[in-house]
Amino acid sequence: MAFSKALESVPYGLWKLSKSTGKAAWIAGTTFLVLVVPLIIAMDQEAQIVEAETQALNALTGAPAKSS
């Protein structure tokens, strides 16, 4: 008797687990988009600026570009 009641509550438990997992995934995805993506974009822009400054400096001084 107790086993059959426990067995009947399994689908409900799985449904609750999937809902909470979905909520956690949504929160993690939203946090990634709001916090991490702008950071990646800013770091890429900074790298591009440094590269442009290095190229401009090398063009002015005539120094060969470093291969790094």
PDB file of C-alpha atoms in Angstrom:
ATOM      1  CA  MET A   1       0.000   0.000   0.000  1.00  0.00           C
ATOM      2  CA  ALA A   2       2.716   2.504   0.950  1.00  0.00           C
ATOM      3  CA  PHE A   3       4.754   1.484  -2.083  1.00  0.00           C
ATOM      4  CA  SER A   4       1.894   2.221  -4.464  1.00  0.00           C
ATOM      5  CA  LYS A   5       1.352   5.664  -2.876  1.00  0.00           C
ATOM      6  CA  ALA A   6       5.044   6.397  -3.232  1.00  0.00           C
ATOM      7  CA  LEU A   7       4.925   5.210  -6.828  1.00  0.00           C
ATOM      8  CA  GLU A   8       1.980   7.507  -7.543  1.00  0.00           C
ATOM      9  CA  SER A   9       3.897  10.530  -6.249  1.00  0.00           C
ATOM     10  CA  VAL A  10       6.907   9.914  -8.548  1.00  0.00           C
ATOM     11  CA  PRO A  11       5.487  11.774 -11.589  1.00  0.00           C
ATOM     12  CA  TYR A  12       4.638  14.773  -9.405  1.00  0.00           C
ATOM     13  CA  GLY A  13       8.144  14.740  -7.937  1.00  0.00           C
ATOM     14  CA  LEU A  14       9.698  14.549 -11.390  1.00  0.00           C
ATOM     15  CA  TRP A  15       7.488  17.419 -12.560  1.00  0.00           C
ATOM     16  CA  LYS A  16       8.564  19.590  -9.615  1.00  0.00           C
ATOM     17  CA  LEU A  17      12.214  18.681 -10.210  1.00  0.00           C
ATOM     18  CA  SER A  18      11.992  19.600 -13.889  1.00  0.00           C
ATOM     19  CA  LYS A  19      10.309  22.918 -13.061  1.00  0.00           C
ATOM     20  CA  SER A  20      12.943  23.856 -10.494  1.00  0.00           C
ATOM     21  CA  THR A  21      15.742  22.747 -12.825  1.00  0.00           C
ATOM     22  CA  GLY A  22      14.251  24.870 -15.592  1.00  0.00           C
ATOM     23  CA  LYS A  23      14.062  27.867 -13.295  1.00  0.00           C
ATOM     24  CA  ALA A  24      17.678  27.393 -12.224  1.00  0.00           C
ATOM     25  CA  ALA A  25      18.771  27.104 -15.866  1.00  0.00           C
ATOM     26  CA  TRP A  26      16.867  30.283 -16.750  1.00  0.00           C
ATOM     27  CA  ILE A  27      18.480  32.169 -13.864  1.00  0.00           C
ATOM     28  CA  ALA A  28      21.955  30.914 -14.808  1.00  0.00           C
ATOM     29  CA  GLY A  29      21.444  31.782 -18.480  1.00  0.00           C
ATOM     30  CA  THR A  30      20.105  35.245 -17.729  1.00  0.00           C
ATOM     31  CA  THR A  31      22.938  35.944 -15.303  1.00  0.00           C
ATOM     32  CA  PHE A  32      25.447  34.842 -17.939  1.00  0.00           C
ATOM     33  CA  LEU A  33      23.907  37.147 -20.535  1.00  0.00           C
ATOM     34  CA  VAL A  34      23.705  40.144 -18.201  1.00  0.00           C
ATOM     35  CA  LEU A  35      27.096  39.844 -16.502  1.00  0.00           C
ATOM     36  CA  VAL A  36      29.500  37.733 -18.544  1.00  0.00           C
ATOM     37  CA  VAL A  37      28.729  38.688 -22.159  1.00  0.00           C
ATOM     38  CA  PRO A  38      29.350  42.438 -21.625  1.00  0.00           C
ATOM     39  CA  LEU A  39      32.600  41.548 -19.836  1.00  0.00           C
ATOM     40  CA  ILE A  40      33.728  39.432 -22.792  1.00  0.00           C
ATOM     41  CA  ILE A  41      32.838  42.239 -25.214  1.00  0.00           C
ATOM     42  CA  ALA A  42      34.748  44.818 -23.144  1.00  0.00           C
ATOM     43  CA  MET A  43      37.815  42.567 -22.940  1.00  0.00           C
ATOM     44  CA  ASP A  44      37.718  42.054 -26.718  1.00  0.00           C
ATOM     45  CA  GLN A  45      37.463  45.795 -27.328  1.00  0.00           C
ATOM     46  CA  GLU A  46      40.408  46.405 -24.993  1.00  0.00           C
ATOM     47  CA  ALA A  47      42.486  43.814 -26.842  1.00  0.00           C
ATOM     48  CA  GLN A  48      41.648  45.472 -30.163  1.00  0.00           C
ATOM     49  CA  ILE A  49      42.657  48.893 -28.811  1.00  0.00           C
ATOM     50  CA  VAL A  50      45.967  47.546 -27.493  1.00  0.00           C
ATOM     51  CA  GLU A  51      46.665  45.867 -30.821  1.00  0.00           C
ATOM     52  CA  ALA A  52      45.879  49.066 -32.757  1.00  0.00           C
ATOM     53  CA  GLU A  53      48.113  51.116 -30.445  1.00  0.00           C
ATOM     54  CA  THR A  54      50.934  48.597 -30.856  1.00  0.00           C
ATOM     55  CA  GLN A  55      50.624  48.702 -34.628  1.00  0.00           C
ATOM     56  CA  ALA A  56      50.561  52.503 -34.635  1.00  0.00           C
ATOM     57  CA  LEU A  57      53.623  52.654 -32.383  1.00  0.00           C
ATOM     58  CA  ASN A  58      55.474  50.177 -34.580  1.00  0.00           C
ATOM     59  CA  ALA A  59      54.550  52.170 -37.682  1.00  0.00           C
ATOM     60  CA  LEU A  60      55.897  55.370 -36.121  1.00  0.00           C
ATOM     61  CA  THR A  61      59.110  53.875 -34.748  1.00  0.00           C
ATOM     62  CA  GLY A  62      59.762  51.429 -37.563  1.00  0.00           C
ATOM     63  CA  ALA A  63      60.158  48.589 -35.072  1.00  0.00           C
ATOM     64  CA  PRO A  64      59.153  45.138 -36.222  1.00  0.00           C
ATOM     65  CA  ALA A  65      55.942  43.758 -34.793  1.00  0.00           C
ATOM     66  CA  LYS A  66      56.208  41.169 -32.024  1.00  0.00           C
ATOM     67  CA  SER A  67      54.719  37.786 -32.794  1.00  0.00           C
ATOM     68  CA  SER A  68      52.847  37.036 -29.584  1.00  0.00           C
TER      69      SER A  68
END
